[in-house]
Amino acid sequence: MFRPAPLLPAFIGLALLTCVGLASAQDSRGAGVPSVVRNAPVALDVLRGRWVRPDGGYGVVIRSVGADGQLEAMYFNPKGLPFSKAQASRDGQTLRVFLELQAGGYNGSTYELSYDPATDRLKGVYFQAVAKQRYEIYFERQKP
């Protein structure tokens, strides 16, 4: 007849308690992600790429992001137009983008956007200066 070693039940109990303790600690921090990582600000460089508005095919290409938040960016509808102003900034943990058009009959139309890391979208308001109307819009990242 097999008899477990006297220390085996104690070892199993200690292992279970350790696992339960680790799981509880992870749950209290948020699914095992250390708070330092979870609360880290999103890098400005995440804005680089091609973005498309699904409601009309309008596009924005952000080629680079300067350390000061200055964006090298272009608007497409369908031809390319330069932005008169293209700037990224932080508002707490929120990454914001401001884009202004003066060319091609846009006469001061603007995009005021926030980056949503959960959906990888730029969301916000488009102000159509000529019509003096505001529209809630979003841009999706175009996959390469």
PDB file of C-alpha atoms in Angstrom:
ATOM      1  CA  MET A   1       0.000   0.000   0.000  1.00  0.00           C
ATOM      2  CA  PHE A   2       1.313   3.426  -0.982  1.00  0.00           C
ATOM      3  CA  ARG A   3       1.617   5.995   1.788  1.00  0.00           C
ATOM      4  CA  PRO A   4       2.370   9.605   0.840  1.00  0.00           C
ATOM      5  CA  ALA A   5       5.348  11.202   2.482  1.00  0.00           C
ATOM      6  CA  PRO A   6       4.332  13.231   5.551  1.00  0.00           C
ATOM      7  CA  LEU A   7       5.467  16.492   3.932  1.00  0.00           C
ATOM      8  CA  LEU A   8       3.538  16.022   0.672  1.00  0.00           C
ATOM      9  CA  PRO A   9       0.118  17.225   2.005  1.00  0.00           C
ATOM     10  CA  ALA A  10       1.769  20.260   3.594  1.00  0.00           C
ATOM     11  CA  PHE A  11       3.592  21.046   0.344  1.00  0.00           C
ATOM     12  CA  ILE A  12       0.362  20.773  -1.697  1.00  0.00           C
ATOM     13  CA  GLY A  13      -1.460  23.036   0.774  1.00  0.00           C
ATOM     14  CA  LEU A  14       1.307  25.643   0.633  1.00  0.00           C
ATOM     15  CA  ALA A  15       1.299  25.551  -3.175  1.00  0.00           C
ATOM     16  CA  LEU A  16      -2.476  26.080  -3.291  1.00  0.00           C
ATOM     17  CA  LEU A  17      -2.313  28.984  -0.848  1.00  0.00           C
ATOM     18  CA  THR A  18       0.450  30.607  -2.899  1.00  0.00           C
ATOM     19  CA  CYS A  19      -1.571  30.264  -6.122  1.00  0.00           C
ATOM     20  CA  VAL A  20      -4.704  31.698  -4.503  1.00  0.00           C
ATOM     21  CA  GLY A  21      -2.688  34.582  -3.056  1.00  0.00           C
ATOM     22  CA  LEU A  22      -1.128  35.382  -6.446  1.00  0.00           C
ATOM     23  CA  ALA A  23      -4.508  35.249  -8.188  1.00  0.00           C
ATOM     24  CA  SER A  24      -6.008  37.629  -5.618  1.00  0.00           C
ATOM     25  CA  ALA A  25      -3.106  40.043  -5.979  1.00  0.00           C
ATOM     26  CA  GLN A  26      -3.434  39.972  -9.759  1.00  0.00           C
ATOM     27  CA  ASP A  27      -7.203  40.536  -9.654  1.00  0.00           C
ATOM     28  CA  SER A  28      -6.821  43.559  -7.407  1.00  0.00           C
ATOM     29  CA  ARG A  29      -4.391  45.178  -9.882  1.00  0.00           C
ATOM     30  CA  GLY A  30      -6.405  44.473 -12.985  1.00  0.00           C
ATOM     31  CA  ALA A  31      -6.075  41.091 -14.715  1.00  0.00           C
ATOM     32  CA  GLY A  32      -2.477  40.567 -13.705  1.00  0.00           C
ATOM     33  CA  VAL A  33      -1.172  43.711 -15.446  1.00  0.00           C
ATOM     34  CA  PRO A  34       1.039  45.749 -13.157  1.00  0.00           C
ATOM     35  CA  SER A  35      -0.393  49.211 -12.532  1.00  0.00           C
ATOM     36  CA  VAL A  36       2.783  50.793 -13.923  1.00  0.00           C
ATOM     37  CA  VAL A  37       2.073  49.222 -17.336  1.00  0.00           C
ATOM     38  CA  ARG A  38      -1.702  49.732 -17.248  1.00  0.00           C
ATOM     39  CA  ASN A  39      -1.387  53.440 -16.437  1.00  0.00           C
ATOM     40  CA  ALA A  40       1.524  54.181 -18.753  1.00  0.00           C
ATOM     41  CA  PRO A  41       0.734  56.958 -21.230  1.00  0.00           C
ATOM     42  CA  VAL A  42       0.339  55.962 -24.856  1.00  0.00           C
ATOM     43  CA  ALA A  43       3.392  56.945 -26.923  1.00  0.00           C
ATOM     44  CA  LEU A  44       2.812  59.719 -29.462  1.00  0.00           C
ATOM     45  CA  ASP A  45       4.288  57.472 -32.145  1.00  0.00           C
ATOM     46  CA  VAL A  46       1.109  55.332 -32.062  1.00  0.00           C
ATOM     47  CA  LEU A  47      -0.489  58.020 -34.247  1.00  0.00           C
ATOM     48  CA  ARG A  48       1.706  57.189 -37.239  1.00  0.00           C
ATOM     49  CA  GLY A  49      -0.098  55.433 -40.049  1.00  0.00           C
ATOM     50  CA  ARG A  50      -3.024  55.645 -42.445  1.00  0.00           C
ATOM     51  CA  TRP A  51      -6.432  56.513 -40.992  1.00  0.00           C
ATOM     52  CA  VAL A  52      -9.772  56.299 -42.829  1.00  0.00           C
ATOM     53  CA  ARG A  53     -13.217  57.667 -41.999  1.00  0.00           C
ATOM     54  CA  PRO A  54     -15.603  54.820 -42.830  1.00  0.00           C
ATOM     55  CA  ASP A  55     -18.498  57.251 -43.404  1.00  0.00           C
ATOM     56  CA  GLY A  56     -17.010  58.729 -46.556  1.00  0.00           C
ATOM     57  CA  GLY A  57     -13.556  57.425 -47.282  1.00  0.00           C
ATOM     58  CA  TYR A  58     -11.792  60.596 -46.132  1.00  0.00           C
ATOM     59  CA  GLY A  59      -8.256  59.825 -45.097  1.00  0.00           C
ATOM     60  CA  VAL A  60      -5.406  61.110 -42.990  1.00  0.00           C
ATOM     61  CA  VAL A  61      -1.832  59.910 -43.281  1.00  0.00           C
ATOM     62  CA  ILE A  62       0.453  60.700 -40.354  1.00  0.00           C
ATOM     63  CA  ARG A  63       4.033  60.150 -41.485  1.00  0.00           C
ATOM     64  CA  SER A  64       5.861  61.264 -38.365  1.00  0.00           C
ATOM     65  CA  VAL A  65       5.384  62.718 -34.904  1.00  0.00           C
ATOM     66  CA  GLY A  66       7.891  65.178 -33.474  1.00  0.00           C
ATOM     67  CA  ALA A  67       8.913  65.201 -29.821  1.00  0.00           C
ATOM     68  CA  ASP A  68       6.948  68.464 -29.498  1.00  0.00           C
ATOM     69  CA  GLY A  69       3.813  66.807 -30.939  1.00  0.00           C
ATOM     70  CA  GLN A  70       4.156  68.397 -34.380  1.00  0.00           C
ATOM     71  CA  LEU A  71       2.665  66.003 -36.959  1.00  0.00           C
ATOM     72  CA  GLU A  72       3.814  65.541 -40.519  1.00  0.00           C
ATOM     73  CA  ALA A  73       0.395  64.722 -41.956  1.00  0.00           C
ATOM     74  CA  MET A  74      -1.725  64.953 -45.113  1.00  0.00           C
ATOM     75  CA  TYR A  75      -5.499  64.877 -45.749  1.00  0.00           C
ATOM     76  CA  PHE A  76      -7.052  62.888 -48.614  1.00  0.00           C
ATOM     77  CA  ASN A  77     -10.479  63.549 -50.187  1.00  0.00           C
ATOM     78  CA  PRO A  78      -9.594  61.867 -52.568  1.00  0.00           C
ATOM     79  CA  LYS A  79      -6.614  64.057 -53.577  1.00  0.00           C
ATOM     80  CA  GLY A  80      -4.016  65.020 -51.007  1.00  0.00           C
ATOM     81  CA  LEU A  81      -4.231  68.353 -49.210  1.00  0.00           C
ATOM     82  CA  PRO A  82      -1.778  69.693 -46.647  1.00  0.00           C
ATOM     83  CA  PHE A  83      -2.903  70.582 -43.145  1.00  0.00           C
ATOM     84  CA  SER A  84      -2.218  74.175 -42.120  1.00  0.00           C
ATOM     85  CA  LYS A  85      -1.849  72.870 -38.566  1.00  0.00           C
ATOM     86  CA  ALA A  86      -1.308  69.305 -37.358  1.00  0.00           C
ATOM     87  CA  GLN A  87      -0.532  68.867 -33.670  1.00  0.00           C
ATOM     88  CA  ALA A  88      -0.680  66.092 -31.059  1.00  0.00           C
ATOM     89  CA  SER A  89      -0.838  66.794 -27.323  1.00  0.00           C
ATOM     90  CA  ARG A  90      -1.581  65.125 -24.004  1.00  0.00           C
ATOM     91  CA  ASP A  91      -4.447  65.862 -21.664  1.00  0.00           C
ATOM     92  CA  GLY A  92      -3.655  63.665 -18.675  1.00  0.00           C
ATOM     93  CA  GLN A  93      -3.637  60.113 -20.057  1.00  0.00           C
ATOM     94  CA  THR A  94      -5.560  61.163 -23.195  1.00  0.00           C
ATOM     95  CA  LEU A  95      -3.725  61.633 -26.462  1.00  0.00           C
ATOM     96  CA  ARG A  96      -5.294  64.445 -28.526  1.00  0.00           C
ATOM     97  CA  VAL A  97      -4.905  65.442 -32.180  1.00  0.00           C
ATOM     98  CA  PHE A  98      -5.801  68.790 -33.738  1.00  0.00           C
ATOM     99  CA  LEU A  99      -5.862  69.108 -37.533  1.00  0.00           C
ATOM    100  CA  GLU A 100      -6.747  72.229 -39.512  1.00  0.00           C
ATOM    101  CA  LEU A 101      -7.316  72.614 -43.258  1.00  0.00           C
ATOM    102  CA  GLN A 102      -7.092  75.873 -45.202  1.00  0.00           C
ATOM    103  CA  ALA A 103      -6.598  74.478 -48.726  1.00  0.00           C
ATOM    104  CA  GLY A 104      -9.066  73.129 -51.271  1.00  0.00           C
ATOM    105  CA  GLY A 105     -12.106  75.098 -50.130  1.00  0.00           C
ATOM    106  CA  TYR A 106     -11.982  73.830 -46.520  1.00  0.00           C
ATOM    107  CA  ASN A 107     -11.258  77.361 -45.216  1.00  0.00           C
ATOM    108  CA  GLY A 108     -10.490  76.569 -41.582  1.00  0.00           C
ATOM    109  CA  SER A 109     -12.267  73.230 -41.176  1.00  0.00           C
ATOM    110  CA  THR A 110     -10.860  71.296 -38.222  1.00  0.00           C
ATOM    111  CA  TYR A 111     -10.668  67.870 -36.644  1.00  0.00           C
ATOM    112  CA  GLU A 112     -10.447  67.657 -32.840  1.00  0.00           C
ATOM    113  CA  LEU A 113      -9.705  64.019 -32.068  1.00  0.00           C
ATOM    114  CA  SER A 114      -8.732  61.741 -29.193  1.00  0.00           C
ATOM    115  CA  TYR A 115      -6.900  58.451 -29.593  1.00  0.00           C
ATOM    116  CA  ASP A 116      -8.807  55.467 -28.187  1.00  0.00           C
ATOM    117  CA  PRO A 117      -6.278  52.680 -27.514  1.00  0.00           C
ATOM    118  CA  ALA A 118      -9.022  50.099 -26.856  1.00  0.00           C
ATOM    119  CA  THR A 119     -10.366  50.395 -30.414  1.00  0.00           C
ATOM    120  CA  ASP A 120      -7.259  51.860 -32.108  1.00  0.00           C
ATOM    121  CA  ARG A 121      -9.381  54.740 -33.421  1.00  0.00           C
ATOM    122  CA  LEU A 122      -9.182  58.497 -33.581  1.00  0.00           C
ATOM    123  CA  LYS A 123     -12.560  59.801 -32.383  1.00  0.00           C
ATOM    124  CA  GLY A 124     -13.924  63.291 -32.121  1.00  0.00           C
ATOM    125  CA  VAL A 125     -15.533  66.226 -33.890  1.00  0.00           C
ATOM    126  CA  TYR A 126     -15.144  67.485 -37.433  1.00  0.00           C
ATOM    127  CA  PHE A 127     -16.006  71.163 -37.829  1.00  0.00           C
ATOM    128  CA  GLN A 128     -16.954  71.947 -41.432  1.00  0.00           C
ATOM    129  CA  ALA A 129     -16.136  75.672 -41.520  1.00  0.00           C
ATOM    130  CA  VAL A 130     -17.920  76.542 -44.758  1.00  0.00           C
ATOM    131  CA  ALA A 131     -21.267  75.094 -43.578  1.00  0.00           C
ATOM    132  CA  LYS A 132     -20.514  75.974 -39.918  1.00  0.00           C
ATOM    133  CA  GLN A 133     -21.580  72.483 -38.810  1.00  0.00           C
ATOM    134  CA  ARG A 134     -20.073  69.962 -36.404  1.00  0.00           C
ATOM    135  CA  TYR A 135     -20.120  66.203 -36.913  1.00  0.00           C
ATOM    136  CA  GLU A 136     -19.091  63.407 -34.557  1.00  0.00           C
ATOM    137  CA  ILE A 137     -16.755  61.172 -36.514  1.00  0.00           C
ATOM    138  CA  TYR A 138     -13.990  58.612 -36.136  1.00  0.00           C
ATOM    139  CA  PHE A 139     -11.054  57.330 -38.131  1.00  0.00           C
ATOM    140  CA  GLU A 140     -10.018  53.674 -38.223  1.00  0.00           C
ATOM    141  CA  ARG A 141      -6.430  52.635 -38.762  1.00  0.00           C
ATOM    142  CA  GLN A 142      -5.935  51.130 -42.203  1.00  0.00           C
ATOM    143  CA  LYS A 143      -4.127  47.820 -41.986  1.00  0.00           C
ATOM    144  CA  PRO A 144      -1.057  47.461 -44.237  1.00  0.00           C
TER     145      PRO A 144
END
